[in-house]
PDB file of C-alpha atoms in Angstrom:
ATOM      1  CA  UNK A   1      11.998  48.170  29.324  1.00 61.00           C
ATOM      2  CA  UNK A   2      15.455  46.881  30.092  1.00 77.00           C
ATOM      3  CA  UNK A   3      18.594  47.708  29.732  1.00 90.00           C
ATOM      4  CA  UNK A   4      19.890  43.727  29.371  1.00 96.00           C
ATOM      5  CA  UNK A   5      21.846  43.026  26.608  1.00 97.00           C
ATOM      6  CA  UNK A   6      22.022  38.767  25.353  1.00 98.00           C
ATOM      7  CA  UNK A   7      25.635  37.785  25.635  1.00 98.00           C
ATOM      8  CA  UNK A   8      26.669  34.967  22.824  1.00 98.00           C
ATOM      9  CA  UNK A   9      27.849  32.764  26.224  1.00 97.00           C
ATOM     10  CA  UNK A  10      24.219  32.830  27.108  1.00 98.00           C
ATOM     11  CA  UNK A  11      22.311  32.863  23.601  1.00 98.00           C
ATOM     12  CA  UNK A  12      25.297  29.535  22.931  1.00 97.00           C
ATOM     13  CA  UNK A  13      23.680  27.793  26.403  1.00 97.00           C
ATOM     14  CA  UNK A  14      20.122  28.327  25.148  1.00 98.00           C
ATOM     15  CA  UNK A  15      20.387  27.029  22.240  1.00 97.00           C
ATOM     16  CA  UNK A  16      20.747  23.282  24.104  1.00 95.00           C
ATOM     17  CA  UNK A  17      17.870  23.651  26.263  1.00 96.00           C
ATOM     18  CA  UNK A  18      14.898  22.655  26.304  1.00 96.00           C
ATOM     19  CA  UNK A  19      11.415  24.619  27.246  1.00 97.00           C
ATOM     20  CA  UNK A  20      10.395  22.022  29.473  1.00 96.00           C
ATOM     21  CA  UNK A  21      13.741  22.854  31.768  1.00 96.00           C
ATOM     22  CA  UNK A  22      13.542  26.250  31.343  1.00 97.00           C
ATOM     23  CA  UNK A  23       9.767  25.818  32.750  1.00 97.00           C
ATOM     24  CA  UNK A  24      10.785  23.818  35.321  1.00 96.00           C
ATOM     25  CA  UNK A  25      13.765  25.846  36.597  1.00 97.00           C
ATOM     26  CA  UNK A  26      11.119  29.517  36.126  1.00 98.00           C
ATOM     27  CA  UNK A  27       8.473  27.095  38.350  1.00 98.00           C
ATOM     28  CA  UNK A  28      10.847  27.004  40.938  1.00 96.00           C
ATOM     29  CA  UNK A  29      11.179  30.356  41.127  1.00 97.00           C
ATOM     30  CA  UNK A  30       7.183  31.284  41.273  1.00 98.00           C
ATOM     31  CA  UNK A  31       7.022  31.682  37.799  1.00 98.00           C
ATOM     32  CA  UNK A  32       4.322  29.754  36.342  1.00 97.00           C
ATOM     33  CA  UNK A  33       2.790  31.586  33.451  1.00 98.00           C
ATOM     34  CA  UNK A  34       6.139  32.110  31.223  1.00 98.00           C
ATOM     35  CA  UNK A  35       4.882  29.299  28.275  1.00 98.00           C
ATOM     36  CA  UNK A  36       2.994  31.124  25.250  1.00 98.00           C
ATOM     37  CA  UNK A  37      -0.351  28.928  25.283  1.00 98.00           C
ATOM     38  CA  UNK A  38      -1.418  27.757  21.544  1.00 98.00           C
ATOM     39  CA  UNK A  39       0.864  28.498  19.593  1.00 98.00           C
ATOM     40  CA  UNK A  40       3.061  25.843  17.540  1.00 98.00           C
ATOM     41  CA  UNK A  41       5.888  26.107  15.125  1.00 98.00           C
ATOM     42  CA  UNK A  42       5.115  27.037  11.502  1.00 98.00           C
ATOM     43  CA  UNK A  43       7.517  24.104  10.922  1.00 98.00           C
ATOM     44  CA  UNK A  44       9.456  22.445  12.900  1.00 97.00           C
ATOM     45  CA  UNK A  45      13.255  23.589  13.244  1.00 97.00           C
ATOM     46  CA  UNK A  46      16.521  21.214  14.685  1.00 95.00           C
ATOM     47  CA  UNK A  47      17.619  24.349  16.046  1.00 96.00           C
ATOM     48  CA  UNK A  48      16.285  26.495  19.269  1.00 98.00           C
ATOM     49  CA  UNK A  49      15.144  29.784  18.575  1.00 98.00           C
ATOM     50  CA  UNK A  50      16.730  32.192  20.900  1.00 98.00           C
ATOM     51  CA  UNK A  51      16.167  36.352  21.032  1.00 98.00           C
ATOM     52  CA  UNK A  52      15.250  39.355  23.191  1.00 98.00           C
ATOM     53  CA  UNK A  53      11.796  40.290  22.669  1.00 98.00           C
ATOM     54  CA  UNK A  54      10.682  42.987  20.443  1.00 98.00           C
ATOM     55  CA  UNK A  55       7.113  43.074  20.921  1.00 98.00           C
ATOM     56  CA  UNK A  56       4.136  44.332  18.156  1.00 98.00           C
ATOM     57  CA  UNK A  57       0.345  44.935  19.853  1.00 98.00           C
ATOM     58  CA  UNK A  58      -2.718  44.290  18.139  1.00 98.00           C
ATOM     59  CA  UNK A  59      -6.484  45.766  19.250  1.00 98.00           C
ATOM     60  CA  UNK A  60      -9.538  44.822  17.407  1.00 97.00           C
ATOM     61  CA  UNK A  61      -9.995  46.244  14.065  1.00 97.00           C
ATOM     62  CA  UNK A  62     -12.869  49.124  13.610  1.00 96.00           C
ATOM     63  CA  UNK A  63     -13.624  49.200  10.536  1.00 93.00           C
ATOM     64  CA  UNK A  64     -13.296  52.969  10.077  1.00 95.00           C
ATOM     65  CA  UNK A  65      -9.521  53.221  10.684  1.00 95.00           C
ATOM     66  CA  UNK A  66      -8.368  50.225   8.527  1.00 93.00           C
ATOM     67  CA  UNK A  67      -9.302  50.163   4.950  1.00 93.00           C
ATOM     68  CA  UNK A  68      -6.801  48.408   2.610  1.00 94.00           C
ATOM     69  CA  UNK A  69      -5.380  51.618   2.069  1.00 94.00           C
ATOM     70  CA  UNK A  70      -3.687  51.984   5.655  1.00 94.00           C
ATOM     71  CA  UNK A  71      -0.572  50.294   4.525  1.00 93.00           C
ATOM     72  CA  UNK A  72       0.534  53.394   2.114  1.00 94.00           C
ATOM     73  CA  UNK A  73       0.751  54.907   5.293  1.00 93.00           C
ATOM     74  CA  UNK A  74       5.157  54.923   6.010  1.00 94.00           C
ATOM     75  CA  UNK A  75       4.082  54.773   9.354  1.00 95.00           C
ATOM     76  CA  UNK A  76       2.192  52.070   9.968  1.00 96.00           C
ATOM     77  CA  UNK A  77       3.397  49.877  12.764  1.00 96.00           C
ATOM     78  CA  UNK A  78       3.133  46.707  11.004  1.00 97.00           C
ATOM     79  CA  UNK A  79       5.395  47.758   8.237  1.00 96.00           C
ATOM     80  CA  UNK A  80       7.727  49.325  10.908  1.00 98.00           C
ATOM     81  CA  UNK A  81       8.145  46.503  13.259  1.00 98.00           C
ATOM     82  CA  UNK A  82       9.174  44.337  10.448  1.00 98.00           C
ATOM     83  CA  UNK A  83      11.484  47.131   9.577  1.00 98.00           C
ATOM     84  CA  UNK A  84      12.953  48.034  13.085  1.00 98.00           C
ATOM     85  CA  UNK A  85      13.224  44.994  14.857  1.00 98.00           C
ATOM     86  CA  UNK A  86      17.005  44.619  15.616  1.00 98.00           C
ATOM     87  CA  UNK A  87      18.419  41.506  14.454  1.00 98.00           C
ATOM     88  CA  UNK A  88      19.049  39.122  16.761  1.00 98.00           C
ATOM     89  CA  UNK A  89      16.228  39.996  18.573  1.00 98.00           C
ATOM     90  CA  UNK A  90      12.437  37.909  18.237  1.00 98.00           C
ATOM     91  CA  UNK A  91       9.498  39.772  16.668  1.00 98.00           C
ATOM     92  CA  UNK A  92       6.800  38.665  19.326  1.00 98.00           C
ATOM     93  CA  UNK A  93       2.712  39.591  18.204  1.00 98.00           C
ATOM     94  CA  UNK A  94      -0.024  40.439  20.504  1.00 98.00           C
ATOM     95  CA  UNK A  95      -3.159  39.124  18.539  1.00 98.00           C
ATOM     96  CA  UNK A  96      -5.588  38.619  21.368  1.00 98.00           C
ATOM     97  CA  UNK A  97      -5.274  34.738  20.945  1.00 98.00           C
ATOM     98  CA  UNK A  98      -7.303  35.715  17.906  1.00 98.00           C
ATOM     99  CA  UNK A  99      -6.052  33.508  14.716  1.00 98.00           C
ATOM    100  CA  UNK A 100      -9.342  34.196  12.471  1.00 97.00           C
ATOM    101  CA  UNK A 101      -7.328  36.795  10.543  1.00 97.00           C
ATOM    102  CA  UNK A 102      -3.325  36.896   9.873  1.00 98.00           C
ATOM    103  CA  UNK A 103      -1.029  39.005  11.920  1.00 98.00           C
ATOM    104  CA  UNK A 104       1.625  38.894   8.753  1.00 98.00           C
ATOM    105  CA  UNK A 105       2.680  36.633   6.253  1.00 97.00           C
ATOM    106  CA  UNK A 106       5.345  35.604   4.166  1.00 98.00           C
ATOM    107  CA  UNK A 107       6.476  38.395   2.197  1.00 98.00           C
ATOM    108  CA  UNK A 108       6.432  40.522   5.565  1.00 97.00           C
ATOM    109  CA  UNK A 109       8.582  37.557   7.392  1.00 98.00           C
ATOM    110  CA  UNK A 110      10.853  37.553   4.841  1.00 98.00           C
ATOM    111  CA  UNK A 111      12.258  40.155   4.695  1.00 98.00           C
ATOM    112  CA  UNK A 112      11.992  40.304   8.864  1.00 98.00           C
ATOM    113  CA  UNK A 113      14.404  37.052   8.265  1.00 98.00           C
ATOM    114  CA  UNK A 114      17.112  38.401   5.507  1.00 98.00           C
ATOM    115  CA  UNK A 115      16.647  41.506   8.438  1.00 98.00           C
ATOM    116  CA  UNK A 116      18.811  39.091  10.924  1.00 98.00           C
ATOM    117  CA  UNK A 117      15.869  38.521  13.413  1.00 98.00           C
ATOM    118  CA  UNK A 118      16.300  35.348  15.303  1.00 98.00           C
ATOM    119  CA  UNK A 119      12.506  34.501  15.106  1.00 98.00           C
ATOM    120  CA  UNK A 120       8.891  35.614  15.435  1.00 98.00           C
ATOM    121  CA  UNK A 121       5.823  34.183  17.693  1.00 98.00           C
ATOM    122  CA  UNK A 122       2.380  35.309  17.493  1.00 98.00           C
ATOM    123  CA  UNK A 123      -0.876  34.017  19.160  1.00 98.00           C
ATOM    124  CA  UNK A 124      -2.733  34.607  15.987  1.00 98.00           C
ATOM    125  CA  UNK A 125      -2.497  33.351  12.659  1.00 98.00           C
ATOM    126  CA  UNK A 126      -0.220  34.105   9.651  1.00 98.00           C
ATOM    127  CA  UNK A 127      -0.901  33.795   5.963  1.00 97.00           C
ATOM    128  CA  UNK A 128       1.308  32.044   3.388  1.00 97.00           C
ATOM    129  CA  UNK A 129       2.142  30.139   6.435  1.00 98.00           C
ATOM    130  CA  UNK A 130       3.601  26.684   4.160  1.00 97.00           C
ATOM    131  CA  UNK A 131       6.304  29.918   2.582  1.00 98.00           C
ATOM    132  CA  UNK A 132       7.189  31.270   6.576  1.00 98.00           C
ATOM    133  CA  UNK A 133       8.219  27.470   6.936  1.00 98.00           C
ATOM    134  CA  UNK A 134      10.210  27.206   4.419  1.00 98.00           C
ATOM    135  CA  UNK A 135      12.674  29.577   5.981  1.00 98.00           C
ATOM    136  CA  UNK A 136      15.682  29.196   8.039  1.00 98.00           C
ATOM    137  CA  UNK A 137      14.156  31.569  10.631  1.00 98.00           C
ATOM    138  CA  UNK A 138      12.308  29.883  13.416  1.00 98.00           C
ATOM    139  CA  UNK A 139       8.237  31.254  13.277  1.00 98.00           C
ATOM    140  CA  UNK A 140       5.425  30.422  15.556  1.00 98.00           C
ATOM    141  CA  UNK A 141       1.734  30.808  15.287  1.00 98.00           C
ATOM    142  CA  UNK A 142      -1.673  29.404  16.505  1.00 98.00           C
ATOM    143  CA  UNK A 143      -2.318  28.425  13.024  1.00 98.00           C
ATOM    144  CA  UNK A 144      -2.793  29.721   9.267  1.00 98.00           C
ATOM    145  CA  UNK A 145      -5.252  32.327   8.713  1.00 98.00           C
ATOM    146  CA  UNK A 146      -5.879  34.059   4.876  1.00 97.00           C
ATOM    147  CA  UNK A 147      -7.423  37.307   5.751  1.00 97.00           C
ATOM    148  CA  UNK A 148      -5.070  40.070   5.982  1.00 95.00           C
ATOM    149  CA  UNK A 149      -4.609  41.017   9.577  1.00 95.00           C
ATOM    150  CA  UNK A 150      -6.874  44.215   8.781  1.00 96.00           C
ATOM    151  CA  UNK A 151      -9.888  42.439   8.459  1.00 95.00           C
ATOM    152  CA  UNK A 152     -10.212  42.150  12.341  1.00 97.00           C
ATOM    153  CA  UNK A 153      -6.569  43.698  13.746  1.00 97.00           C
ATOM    154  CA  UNK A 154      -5.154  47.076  14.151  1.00 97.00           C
ATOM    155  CA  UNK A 155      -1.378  47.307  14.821  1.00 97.00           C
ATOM    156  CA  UNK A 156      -0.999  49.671  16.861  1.00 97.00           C
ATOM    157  CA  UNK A 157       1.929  49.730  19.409  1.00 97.00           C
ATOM    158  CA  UNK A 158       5.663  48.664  19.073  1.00 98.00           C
ATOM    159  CA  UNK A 159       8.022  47.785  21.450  1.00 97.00           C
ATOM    160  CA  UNK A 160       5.899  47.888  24.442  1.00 98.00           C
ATOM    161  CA  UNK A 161       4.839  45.580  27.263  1.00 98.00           C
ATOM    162  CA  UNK A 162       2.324  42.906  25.691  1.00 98.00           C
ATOM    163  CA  UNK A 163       0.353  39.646  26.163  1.00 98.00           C
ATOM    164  CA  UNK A 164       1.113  36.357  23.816  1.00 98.00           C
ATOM    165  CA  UNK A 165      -0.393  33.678  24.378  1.00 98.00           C
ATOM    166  CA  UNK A 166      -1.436  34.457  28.319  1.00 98.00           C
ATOM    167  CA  UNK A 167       2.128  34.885  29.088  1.00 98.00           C
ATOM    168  CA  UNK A 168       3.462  38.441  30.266  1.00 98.00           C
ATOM    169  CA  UNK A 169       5.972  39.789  27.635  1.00 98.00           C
ATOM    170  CA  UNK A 170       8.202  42.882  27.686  1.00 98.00           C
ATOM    171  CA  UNK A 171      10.918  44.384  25.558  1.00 98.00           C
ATOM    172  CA  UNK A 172      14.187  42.988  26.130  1.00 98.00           C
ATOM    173  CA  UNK A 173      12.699  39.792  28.041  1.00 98.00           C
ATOM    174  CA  UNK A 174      14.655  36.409  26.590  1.00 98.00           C
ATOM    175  CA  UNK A 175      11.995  33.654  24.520  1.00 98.00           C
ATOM    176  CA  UNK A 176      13.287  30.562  23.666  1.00 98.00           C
ATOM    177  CA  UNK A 177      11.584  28.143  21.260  1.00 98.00           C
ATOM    178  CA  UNK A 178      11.695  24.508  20.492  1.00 98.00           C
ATOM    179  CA  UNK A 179       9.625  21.796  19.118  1.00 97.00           C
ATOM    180  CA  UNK A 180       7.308  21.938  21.960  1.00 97.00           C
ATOM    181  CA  UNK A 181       6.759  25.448  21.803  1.00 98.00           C
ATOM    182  CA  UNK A 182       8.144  29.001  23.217  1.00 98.00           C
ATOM    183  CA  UNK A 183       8.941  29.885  27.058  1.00 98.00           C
ATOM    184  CA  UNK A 184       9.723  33.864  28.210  1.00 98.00           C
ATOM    185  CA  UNK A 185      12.117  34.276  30.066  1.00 98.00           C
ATOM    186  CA  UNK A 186      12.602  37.561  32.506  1.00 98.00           C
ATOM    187  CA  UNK A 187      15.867  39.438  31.068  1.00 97.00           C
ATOM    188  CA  UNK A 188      17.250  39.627  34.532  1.00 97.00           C
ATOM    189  CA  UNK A 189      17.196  35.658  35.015  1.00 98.00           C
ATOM    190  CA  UNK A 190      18.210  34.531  31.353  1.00 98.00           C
ATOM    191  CA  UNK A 191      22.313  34.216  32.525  1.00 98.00           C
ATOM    192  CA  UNK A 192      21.373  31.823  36.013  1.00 96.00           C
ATOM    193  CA  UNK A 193      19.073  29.545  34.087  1.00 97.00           C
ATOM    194  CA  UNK A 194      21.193  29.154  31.185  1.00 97.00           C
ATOM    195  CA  UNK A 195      23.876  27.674  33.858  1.00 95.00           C
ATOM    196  CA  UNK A 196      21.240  25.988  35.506  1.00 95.00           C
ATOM    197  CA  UNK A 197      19.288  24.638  33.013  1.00 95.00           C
ATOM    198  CA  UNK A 198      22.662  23.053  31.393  1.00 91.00           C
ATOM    199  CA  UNK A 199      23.160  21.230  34.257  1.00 87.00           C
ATOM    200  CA  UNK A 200      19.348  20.085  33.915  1.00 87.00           C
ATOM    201  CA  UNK A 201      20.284  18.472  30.499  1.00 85.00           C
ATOM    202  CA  UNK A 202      23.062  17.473  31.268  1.00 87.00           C
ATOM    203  CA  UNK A 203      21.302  14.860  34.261  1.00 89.00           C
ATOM    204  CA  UNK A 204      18.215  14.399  32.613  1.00 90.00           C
ATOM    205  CA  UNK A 205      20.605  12.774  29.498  1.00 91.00           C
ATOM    206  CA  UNK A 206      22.205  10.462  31.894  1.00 92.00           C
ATOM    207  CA  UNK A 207      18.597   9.631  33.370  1.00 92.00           C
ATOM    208  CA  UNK A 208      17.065   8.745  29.965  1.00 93.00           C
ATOM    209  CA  UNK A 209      20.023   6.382  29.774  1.00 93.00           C
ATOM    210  CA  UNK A 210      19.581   4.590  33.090  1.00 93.00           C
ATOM    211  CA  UNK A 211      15.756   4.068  31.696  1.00 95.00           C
ATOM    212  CA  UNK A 212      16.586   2.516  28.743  1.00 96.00           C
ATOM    213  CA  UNK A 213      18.866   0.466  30.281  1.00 94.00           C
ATOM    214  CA  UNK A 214      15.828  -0.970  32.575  1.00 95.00           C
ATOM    215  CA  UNK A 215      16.639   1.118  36.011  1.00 93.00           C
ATOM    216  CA  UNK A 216      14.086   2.165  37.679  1.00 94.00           C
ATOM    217  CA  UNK A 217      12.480   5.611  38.202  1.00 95.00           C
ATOM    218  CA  UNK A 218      12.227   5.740  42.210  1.00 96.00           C
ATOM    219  CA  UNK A 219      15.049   6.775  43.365  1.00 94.00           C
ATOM    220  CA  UNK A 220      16.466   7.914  40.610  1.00 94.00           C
ATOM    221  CA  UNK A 221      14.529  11.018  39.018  1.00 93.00           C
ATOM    222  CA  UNK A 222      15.355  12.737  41.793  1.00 91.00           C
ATOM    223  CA  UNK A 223      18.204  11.104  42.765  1.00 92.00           C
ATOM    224  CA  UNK A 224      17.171  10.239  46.036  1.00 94.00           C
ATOM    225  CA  UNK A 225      19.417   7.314  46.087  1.00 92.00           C
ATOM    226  CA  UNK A 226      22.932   7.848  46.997  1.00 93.00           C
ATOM    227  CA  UNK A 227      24.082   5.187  44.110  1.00 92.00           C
ATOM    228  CA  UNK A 228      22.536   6.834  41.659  1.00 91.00           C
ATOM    229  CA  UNK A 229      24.250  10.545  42.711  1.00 92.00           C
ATOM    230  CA  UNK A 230      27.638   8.158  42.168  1.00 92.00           C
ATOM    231  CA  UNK A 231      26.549   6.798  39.230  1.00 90.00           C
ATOM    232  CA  UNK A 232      25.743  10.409  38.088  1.00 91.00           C
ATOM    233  CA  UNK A 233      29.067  11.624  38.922  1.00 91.00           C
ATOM    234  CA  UNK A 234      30.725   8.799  36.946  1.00 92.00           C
ATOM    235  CA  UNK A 235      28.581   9.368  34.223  1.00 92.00           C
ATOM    236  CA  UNK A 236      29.626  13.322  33.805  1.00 90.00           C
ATOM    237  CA  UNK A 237      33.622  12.338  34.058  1.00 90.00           C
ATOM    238  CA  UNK A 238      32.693  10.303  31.782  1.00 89.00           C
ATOM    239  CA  UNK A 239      31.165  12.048  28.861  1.00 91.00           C
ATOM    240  CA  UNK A 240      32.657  15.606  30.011  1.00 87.00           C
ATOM    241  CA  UNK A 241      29.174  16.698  31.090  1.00 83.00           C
TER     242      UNK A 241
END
């Protein structure tokens, strides 16, 4: 779906940003439905997760098309999406917001992981889910689920536009992930609002510090006050920021 290709420079930036900037600088750009609703990390990581999307859709199960015997099939897109994702990139599942059954679980993430994927997110739930945290790998999910993702999921398409969570996702697009949860990011904005959203940091740092040391909030977040722009300035030749 696009031909955009995640430099290091940019993947490097992302890495120090936070969703809420990145939500903040897509808002300003009429963006408002880029943050995957319900779904938290499998366990929390110090690092961001960072990746081009490589999506896997789910439709409800019928019960005539997914006996436990499906997956001796060398086809079946589960198996293959865990098996074709290119590393780097984030494994991103289209469960219908529907965590009563597992879209995958540990074994299946595992090996996604030793694969060199830079995450996975899905709106559903995964089994095994205290074995997914235990890896390096960053995972998201709305929360565990035992049944195998048969019992009410059929995987069906890979690599194709999707929904997580609400949000709009499409091959190639750019998800970052933090504590707080996952934003998408349109592949043709991920360079500007890696710049911009460094600079975002970089002042709302040097804002945290003026709270704690008592200043207050008029004024200053925005900087509507020409003494705090100086102070700001003094503050970045400061710390190199």
């Amino acid at each position: 779906m696009s031909d955009y290709t995640l430099s290091d420079d940019t993947r490097a930036k992302l890495k120090d940003v936070s969703t809420a900037s990145i939500a903040t600088a897509l808002y300003k750009r009429g963006l408002r439905n880029q943050f995957i609703q319900g779904v938290v990390p499998v366990a929390p990581k110090d690092e961001n997760m960072v990746g081009q999307a490589f999506t896997l859709r789910y439709i409800p199960a019928r019960e005539d098309r997914n006996p436990i015997t499906v997956f001796r099939n060398p086809d079946h897109p589960q198996r293959v999406a865990m098996e074709t994702c290119p590393p780097g990139h984030v494994l991103v599942m289209d469960a219908r917001k529907d965590a009563r059954a597992a879209t995958a679980g540990s074994i299946l993430i595992t090996r996604l992981a030793l694969r060199g994927a830079a995450g996975v997110v899905s709106d559903g739930g995964f089994r095994d889910a205290e074995g997914i945290g235990a890896l390096d790998m960053p995972a998201y999910y709305a929360k565990p689920s035992a049944p195998t993702n048969l019992t009410l999921h059929e995987a069906l398409d890979i690599n194709v536009p999707i929904s997580c969570g609400d949000a709009p996702v499409f091959p190639g697009d750019v998800l970052v992930g933090d504590k707080d949860g996952v934003m998408v990011i349109p592949a043709h904005l991920a360079d500007e609002l890696a710049d911009e959203c460094t600079g975002m940091e970089s002042f709302e740092d040097f804002v945290l510090e003026e709270v704690q040391a008592g200043t207050p909030i008029i004024g200053l977040y925005p900087p509507t006050k020409e003494e705090n722009v100086q102070k700001y300035e003094a503050w970045r030749q400061k710390t190199g920021r």
